[in-house]
mmCIF file with all atom_site columns, C-alpha atoms in Angstrom:
data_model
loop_
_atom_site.group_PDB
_atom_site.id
_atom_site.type_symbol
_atom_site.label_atom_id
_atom_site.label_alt_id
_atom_site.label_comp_id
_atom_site.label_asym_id
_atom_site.label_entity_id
_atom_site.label_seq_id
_atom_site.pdbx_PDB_ins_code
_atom_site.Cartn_x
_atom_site.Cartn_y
_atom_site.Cartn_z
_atom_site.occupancy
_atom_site.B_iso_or_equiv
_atom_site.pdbx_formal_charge
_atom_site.auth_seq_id
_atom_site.auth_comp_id
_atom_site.auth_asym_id
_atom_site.auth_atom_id
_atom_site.pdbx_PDB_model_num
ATOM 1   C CA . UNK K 1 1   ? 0.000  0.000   0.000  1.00 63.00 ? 664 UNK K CA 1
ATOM 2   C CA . UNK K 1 2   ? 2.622  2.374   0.766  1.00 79.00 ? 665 UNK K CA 1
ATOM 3   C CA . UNK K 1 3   ? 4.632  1.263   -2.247 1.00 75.00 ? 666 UNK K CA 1
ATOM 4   C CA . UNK K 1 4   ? 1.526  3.502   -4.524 1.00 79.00 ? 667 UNK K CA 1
ATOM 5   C CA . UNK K 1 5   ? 1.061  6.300   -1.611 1.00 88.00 ? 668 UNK K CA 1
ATOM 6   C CA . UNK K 1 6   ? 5.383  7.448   -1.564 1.00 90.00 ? 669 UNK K CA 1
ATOM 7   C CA . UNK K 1 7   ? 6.744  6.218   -5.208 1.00 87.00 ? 670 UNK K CA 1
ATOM 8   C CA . UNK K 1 8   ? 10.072 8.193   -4.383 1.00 91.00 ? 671 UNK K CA 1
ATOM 9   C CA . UNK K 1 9   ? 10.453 6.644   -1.013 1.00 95.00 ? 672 UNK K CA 1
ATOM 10  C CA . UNK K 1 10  ? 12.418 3.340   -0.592 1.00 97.00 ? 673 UNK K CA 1
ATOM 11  C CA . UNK K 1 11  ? 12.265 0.471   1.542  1.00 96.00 ? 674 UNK K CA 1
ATOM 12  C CA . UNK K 1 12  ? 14.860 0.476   4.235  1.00 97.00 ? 675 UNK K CA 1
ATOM 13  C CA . UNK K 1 13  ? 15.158 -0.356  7.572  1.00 98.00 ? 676 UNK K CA 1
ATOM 14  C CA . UNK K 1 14  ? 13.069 -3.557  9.580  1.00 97.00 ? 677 UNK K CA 1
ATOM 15  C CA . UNK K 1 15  ? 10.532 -3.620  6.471  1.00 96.00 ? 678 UNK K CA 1
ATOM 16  C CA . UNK K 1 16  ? 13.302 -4.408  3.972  1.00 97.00 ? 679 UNK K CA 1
ATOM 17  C CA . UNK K 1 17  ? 14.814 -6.688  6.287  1.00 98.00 ? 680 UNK K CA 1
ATOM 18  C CA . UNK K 1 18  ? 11.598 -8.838  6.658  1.00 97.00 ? 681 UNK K CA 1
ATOM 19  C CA . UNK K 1 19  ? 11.020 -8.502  2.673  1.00 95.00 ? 682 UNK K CA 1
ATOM 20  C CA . UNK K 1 20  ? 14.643 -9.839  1.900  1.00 96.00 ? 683 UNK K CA 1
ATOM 21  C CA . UNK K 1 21  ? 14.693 -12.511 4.182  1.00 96.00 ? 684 UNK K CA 1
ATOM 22  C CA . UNK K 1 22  ? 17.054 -12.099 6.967  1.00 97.00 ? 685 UNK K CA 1
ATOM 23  C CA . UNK K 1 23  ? 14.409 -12.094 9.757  1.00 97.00 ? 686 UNK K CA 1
ATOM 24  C CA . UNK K 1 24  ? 10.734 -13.500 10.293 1.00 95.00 ? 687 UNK K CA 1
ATOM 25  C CA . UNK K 1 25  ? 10.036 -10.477 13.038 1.00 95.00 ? 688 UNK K CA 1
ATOM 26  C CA . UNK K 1 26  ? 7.121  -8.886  10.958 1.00 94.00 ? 689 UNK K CA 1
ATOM 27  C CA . UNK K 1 27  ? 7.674  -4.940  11.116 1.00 95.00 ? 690 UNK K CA 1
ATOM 28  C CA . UNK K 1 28  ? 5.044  -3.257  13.346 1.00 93.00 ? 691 UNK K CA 1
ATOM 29  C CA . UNK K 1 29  ? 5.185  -0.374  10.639 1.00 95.00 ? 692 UNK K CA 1
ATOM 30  C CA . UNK K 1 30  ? 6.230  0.388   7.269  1.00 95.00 ? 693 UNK K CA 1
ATOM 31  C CA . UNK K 1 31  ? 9.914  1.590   6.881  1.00 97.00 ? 694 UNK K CA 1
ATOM 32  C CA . UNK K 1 32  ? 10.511 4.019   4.110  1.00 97.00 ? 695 UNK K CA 1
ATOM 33  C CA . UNK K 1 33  ? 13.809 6.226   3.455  1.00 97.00 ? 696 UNK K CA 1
ATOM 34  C CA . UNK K 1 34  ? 12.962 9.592   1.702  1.00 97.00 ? 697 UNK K CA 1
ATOM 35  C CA . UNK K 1 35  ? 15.860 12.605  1.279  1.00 96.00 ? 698 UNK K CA 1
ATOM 36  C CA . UNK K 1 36  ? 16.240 15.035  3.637  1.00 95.00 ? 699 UNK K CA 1
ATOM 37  C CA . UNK K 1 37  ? 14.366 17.861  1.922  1.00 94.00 ? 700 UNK K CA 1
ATOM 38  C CA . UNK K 1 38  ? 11.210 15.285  1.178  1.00 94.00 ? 701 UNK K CA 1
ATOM 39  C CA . UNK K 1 39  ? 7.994  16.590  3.298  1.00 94.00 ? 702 UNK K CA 1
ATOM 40  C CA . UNK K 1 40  ? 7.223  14.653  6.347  1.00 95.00 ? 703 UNK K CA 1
ATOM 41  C CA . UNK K 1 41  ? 5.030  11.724  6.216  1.00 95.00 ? 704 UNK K CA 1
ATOM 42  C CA . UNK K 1 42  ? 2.294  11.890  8.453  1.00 93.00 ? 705 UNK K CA 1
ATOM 43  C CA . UNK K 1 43  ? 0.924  8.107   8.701  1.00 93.00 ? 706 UNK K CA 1
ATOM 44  C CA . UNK K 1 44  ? 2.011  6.373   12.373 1.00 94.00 ? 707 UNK K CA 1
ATOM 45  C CA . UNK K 1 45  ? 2.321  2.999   10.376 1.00 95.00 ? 708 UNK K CA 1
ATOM 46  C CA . UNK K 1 46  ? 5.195  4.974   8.426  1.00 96.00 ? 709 UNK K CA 1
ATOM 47  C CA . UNK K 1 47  ? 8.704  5.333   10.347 1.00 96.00 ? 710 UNK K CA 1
ATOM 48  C CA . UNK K 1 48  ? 10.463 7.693   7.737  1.00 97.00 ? 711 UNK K CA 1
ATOM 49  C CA . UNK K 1 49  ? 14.136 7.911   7.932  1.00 97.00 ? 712 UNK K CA 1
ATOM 50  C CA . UNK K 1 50  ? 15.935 11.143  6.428  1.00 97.00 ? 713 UNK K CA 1
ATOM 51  C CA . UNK K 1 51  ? 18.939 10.209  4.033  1.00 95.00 ? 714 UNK K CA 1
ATOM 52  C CA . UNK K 1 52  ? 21.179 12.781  2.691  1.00 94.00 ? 715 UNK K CA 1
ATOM 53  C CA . UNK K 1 53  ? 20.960 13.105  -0.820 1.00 93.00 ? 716 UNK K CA 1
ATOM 54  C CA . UNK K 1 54  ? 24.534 12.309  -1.983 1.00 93.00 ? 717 UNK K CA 1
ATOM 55  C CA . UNK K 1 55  ? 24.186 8.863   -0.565 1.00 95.00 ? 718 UNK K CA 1
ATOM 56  C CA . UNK K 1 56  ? 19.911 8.457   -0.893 1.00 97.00 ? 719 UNK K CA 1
ATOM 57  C CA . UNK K 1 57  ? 19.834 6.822   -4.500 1.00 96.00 ? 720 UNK K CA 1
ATOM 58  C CA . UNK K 1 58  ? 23.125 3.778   -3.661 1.00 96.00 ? 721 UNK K CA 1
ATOM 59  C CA . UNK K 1 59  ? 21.858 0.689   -3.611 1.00 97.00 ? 722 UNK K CA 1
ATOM 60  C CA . UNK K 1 60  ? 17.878 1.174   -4.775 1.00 97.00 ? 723 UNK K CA 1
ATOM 61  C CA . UNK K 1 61  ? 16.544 -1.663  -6.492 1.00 96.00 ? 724 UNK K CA 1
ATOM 62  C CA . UNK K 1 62  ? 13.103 -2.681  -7.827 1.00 94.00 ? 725 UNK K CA 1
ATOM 63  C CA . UNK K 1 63  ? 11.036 -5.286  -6.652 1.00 87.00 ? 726 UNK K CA 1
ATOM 64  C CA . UNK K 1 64  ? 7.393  -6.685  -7.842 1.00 81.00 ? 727 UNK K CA 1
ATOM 65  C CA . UNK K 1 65  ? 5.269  -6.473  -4.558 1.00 77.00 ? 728 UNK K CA 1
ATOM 66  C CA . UNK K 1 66  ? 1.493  -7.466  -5.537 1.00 78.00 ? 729 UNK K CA 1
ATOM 67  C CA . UNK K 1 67  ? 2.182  -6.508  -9.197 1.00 79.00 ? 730 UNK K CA 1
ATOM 68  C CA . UNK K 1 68  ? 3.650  -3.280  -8.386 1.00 78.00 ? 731 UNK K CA 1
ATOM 69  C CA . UNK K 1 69  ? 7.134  -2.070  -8.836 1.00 84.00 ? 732 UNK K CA 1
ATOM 70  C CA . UNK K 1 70  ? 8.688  -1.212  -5.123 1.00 90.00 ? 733 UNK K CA 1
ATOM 71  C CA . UNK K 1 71  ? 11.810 0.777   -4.333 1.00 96.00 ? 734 UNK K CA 1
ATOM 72  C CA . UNK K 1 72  ? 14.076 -1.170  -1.693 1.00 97.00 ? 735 UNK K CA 1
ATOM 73  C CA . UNK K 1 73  ? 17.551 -1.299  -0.957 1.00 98.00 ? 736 UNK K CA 1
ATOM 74  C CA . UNK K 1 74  ? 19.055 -4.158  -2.148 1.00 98.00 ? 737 UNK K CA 1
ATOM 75  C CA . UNK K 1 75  ? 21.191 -6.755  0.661  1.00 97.00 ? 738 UNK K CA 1
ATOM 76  C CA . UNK K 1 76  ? 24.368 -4.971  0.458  1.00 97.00 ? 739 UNK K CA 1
ATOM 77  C CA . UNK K 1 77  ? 22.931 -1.492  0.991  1.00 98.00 ? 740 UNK K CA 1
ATOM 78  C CA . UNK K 1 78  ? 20.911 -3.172  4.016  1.00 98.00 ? 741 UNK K CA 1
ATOM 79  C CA . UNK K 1 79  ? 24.113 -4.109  5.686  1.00 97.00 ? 742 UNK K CA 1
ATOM 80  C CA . UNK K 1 80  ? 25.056 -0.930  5.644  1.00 97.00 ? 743 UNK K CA 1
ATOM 81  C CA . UNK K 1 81  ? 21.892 0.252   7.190  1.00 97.00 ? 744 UNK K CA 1
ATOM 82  C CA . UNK K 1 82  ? 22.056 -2.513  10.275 1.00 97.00 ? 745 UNK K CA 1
ATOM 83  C CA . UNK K 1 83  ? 25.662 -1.514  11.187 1.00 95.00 ? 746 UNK K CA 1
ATOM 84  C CA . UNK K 1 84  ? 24.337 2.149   10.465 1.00 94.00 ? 747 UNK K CA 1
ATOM 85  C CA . UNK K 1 85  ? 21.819 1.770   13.402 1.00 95.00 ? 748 UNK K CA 1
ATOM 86  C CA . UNK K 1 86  ? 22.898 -0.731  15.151 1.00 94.00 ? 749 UNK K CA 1
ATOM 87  C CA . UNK K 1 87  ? 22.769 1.084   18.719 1.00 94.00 ? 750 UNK K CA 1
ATOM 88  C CA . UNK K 1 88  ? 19.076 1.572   17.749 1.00 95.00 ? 751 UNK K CA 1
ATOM 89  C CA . UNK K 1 89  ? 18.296 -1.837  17.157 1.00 96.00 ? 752 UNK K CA 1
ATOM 90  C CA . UNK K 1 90  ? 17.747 -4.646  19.775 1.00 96.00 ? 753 UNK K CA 1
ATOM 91  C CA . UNK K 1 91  ? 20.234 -6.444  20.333 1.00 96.00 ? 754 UNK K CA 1
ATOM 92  C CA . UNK K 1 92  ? 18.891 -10.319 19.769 1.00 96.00 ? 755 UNK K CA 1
ATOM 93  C CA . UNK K 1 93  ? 17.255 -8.578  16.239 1.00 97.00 ? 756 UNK K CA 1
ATOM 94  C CA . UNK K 1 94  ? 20.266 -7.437  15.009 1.00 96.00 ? 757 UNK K CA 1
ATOM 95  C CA . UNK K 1 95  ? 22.350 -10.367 15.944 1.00 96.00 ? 758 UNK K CA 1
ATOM 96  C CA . UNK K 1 96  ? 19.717 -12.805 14.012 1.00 97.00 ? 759 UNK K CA 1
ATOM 97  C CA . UNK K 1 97  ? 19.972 -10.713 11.183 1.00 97.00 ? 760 UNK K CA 1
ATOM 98  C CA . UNK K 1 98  ? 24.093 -10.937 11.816 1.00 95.00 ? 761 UNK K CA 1
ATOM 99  C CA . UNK K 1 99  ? 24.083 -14.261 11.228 1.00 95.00 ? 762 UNK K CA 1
ATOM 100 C CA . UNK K 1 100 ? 21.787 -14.971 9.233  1.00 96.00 ? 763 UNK K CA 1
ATOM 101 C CA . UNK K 1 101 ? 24.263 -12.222 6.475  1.00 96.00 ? 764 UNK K CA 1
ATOM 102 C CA . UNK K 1 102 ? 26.906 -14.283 7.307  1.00 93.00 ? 765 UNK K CA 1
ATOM 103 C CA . UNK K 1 103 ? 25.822 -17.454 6.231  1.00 94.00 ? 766 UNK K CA 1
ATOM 104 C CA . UNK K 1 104 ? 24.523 -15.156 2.537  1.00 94.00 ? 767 UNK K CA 1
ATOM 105 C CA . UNK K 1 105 ? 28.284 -13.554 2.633  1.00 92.00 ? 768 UNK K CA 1
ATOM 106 C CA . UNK K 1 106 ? 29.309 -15.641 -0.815 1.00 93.00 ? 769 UNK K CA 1
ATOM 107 C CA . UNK K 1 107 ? 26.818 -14.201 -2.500 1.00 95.00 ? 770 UNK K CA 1
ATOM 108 C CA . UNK K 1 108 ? 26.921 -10.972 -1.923 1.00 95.00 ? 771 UNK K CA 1
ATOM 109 C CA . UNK K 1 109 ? 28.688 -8.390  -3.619 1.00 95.00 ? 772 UNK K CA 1
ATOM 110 C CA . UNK K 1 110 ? 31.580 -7.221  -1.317 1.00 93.00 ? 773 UNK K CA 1
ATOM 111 C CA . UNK K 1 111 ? 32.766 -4.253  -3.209 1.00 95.00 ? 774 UNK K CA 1
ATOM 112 C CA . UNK K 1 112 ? 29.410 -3.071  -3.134 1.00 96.00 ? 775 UNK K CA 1
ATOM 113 C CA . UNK K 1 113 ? 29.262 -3.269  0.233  1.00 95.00 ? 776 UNK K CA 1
ATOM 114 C CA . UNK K 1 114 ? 32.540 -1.617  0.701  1.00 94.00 ? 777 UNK K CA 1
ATOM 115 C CA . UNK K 1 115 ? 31.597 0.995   -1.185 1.00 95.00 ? 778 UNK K CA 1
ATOM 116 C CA . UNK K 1 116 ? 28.410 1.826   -0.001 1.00 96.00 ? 779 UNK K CA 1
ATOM 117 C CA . UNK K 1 117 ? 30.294 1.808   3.769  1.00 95.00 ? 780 UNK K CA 1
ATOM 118 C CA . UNK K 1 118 ? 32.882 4.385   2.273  1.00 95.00 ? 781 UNK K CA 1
ATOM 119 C CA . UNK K 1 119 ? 30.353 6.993   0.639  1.00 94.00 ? 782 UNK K CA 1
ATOM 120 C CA . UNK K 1 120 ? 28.051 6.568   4.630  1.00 93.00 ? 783 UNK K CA 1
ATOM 121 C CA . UNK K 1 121 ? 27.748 8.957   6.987  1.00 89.00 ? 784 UNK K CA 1
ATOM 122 C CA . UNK K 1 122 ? 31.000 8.260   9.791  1.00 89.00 ? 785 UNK K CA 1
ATOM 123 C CA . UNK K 1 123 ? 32.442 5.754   7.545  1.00 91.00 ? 786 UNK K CA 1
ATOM 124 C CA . UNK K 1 124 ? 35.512 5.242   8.887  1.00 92.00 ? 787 UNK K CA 1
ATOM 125 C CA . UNK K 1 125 ? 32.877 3.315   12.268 1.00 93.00 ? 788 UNK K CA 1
ATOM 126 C CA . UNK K 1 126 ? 31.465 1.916   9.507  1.00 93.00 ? 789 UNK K CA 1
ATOM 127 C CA . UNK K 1 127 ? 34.026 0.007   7.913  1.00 93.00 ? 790 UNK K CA 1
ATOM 128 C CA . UNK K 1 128 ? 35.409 -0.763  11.532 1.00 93.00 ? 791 UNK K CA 1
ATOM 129 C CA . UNK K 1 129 ? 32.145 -2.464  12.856 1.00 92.00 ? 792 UNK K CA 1
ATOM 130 C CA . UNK K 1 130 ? 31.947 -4.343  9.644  1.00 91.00 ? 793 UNK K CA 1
ATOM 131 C CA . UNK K 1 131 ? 35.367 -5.493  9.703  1.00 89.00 ? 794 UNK K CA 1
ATOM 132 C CA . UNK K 1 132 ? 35.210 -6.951  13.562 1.00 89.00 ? 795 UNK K CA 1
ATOM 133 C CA . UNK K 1 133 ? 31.198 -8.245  13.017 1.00 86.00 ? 796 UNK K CA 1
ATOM 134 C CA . UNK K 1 134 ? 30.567 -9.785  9.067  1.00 80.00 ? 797 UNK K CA 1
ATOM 135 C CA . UNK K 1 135 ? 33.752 -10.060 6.700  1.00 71.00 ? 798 UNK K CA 1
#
């Protein structure tokens, strides 16, 4: 539903999570990333989360959700994401969703993921936290 309401928002965050497949926690609310200049959503089942623009568009792919194209990150953005927030996260959620990318580590793309940690906001904790947790 909210894929028709926000067509320039994407899918981040626990909803994208859930839709990829690295947890079975169904999100209490819808997770969309807009840019920082987009006007705030005023639904409660919509947790919007402000990306700056330079770094907004990495990693968007499109998905078919009930015959309608949706915007999500793809896996290797999502990584990014996790270690992005993980202080905001609990901690048993974002271990299961640890482990669970390190069993899908051979097929992801790895300099996509290192790239996407080098164009985030505070990369350089980033890349650390990355380093110590999934490669």
């Amino acid at each position: 539903m909210f894929v028709y309401k926000y067509p320039n928002a994407v899918v981040t965050m626990k909803s994208a999570f859930y839709f990829h497949g690295l947890t079975d926690v169904i999100p209490d609310e819808c997770d969309l990333a807009t840019t920082r200049d987009a006007t705030k959503i005023k639904d409660e089942r919509v947790k919007q989360y402000f990306i700056p623009e330079d770094f907004f568009e990495e990693g968007i792919e499109t998905d078919d959700y009930k015959g309608s194209d949706m915007r999500i990150y793809n896996k290797e953005r999502m990584l990014i994401e996790l270690v992005r927030y993980k202080s905001k996260l609990p901690f048993d959620y974002y271990k299961e969703i640890i482990l669970n990318y390190r069993k899908l580590l051979p097929m992801l793309a790895i300099q996509k993921i290192q790239d996407y940690a080098l164009m985030a906001p505070k990369s350089n904790k980033v890349l650390e936290i990355l380093q110590m947790e999934i490669l």
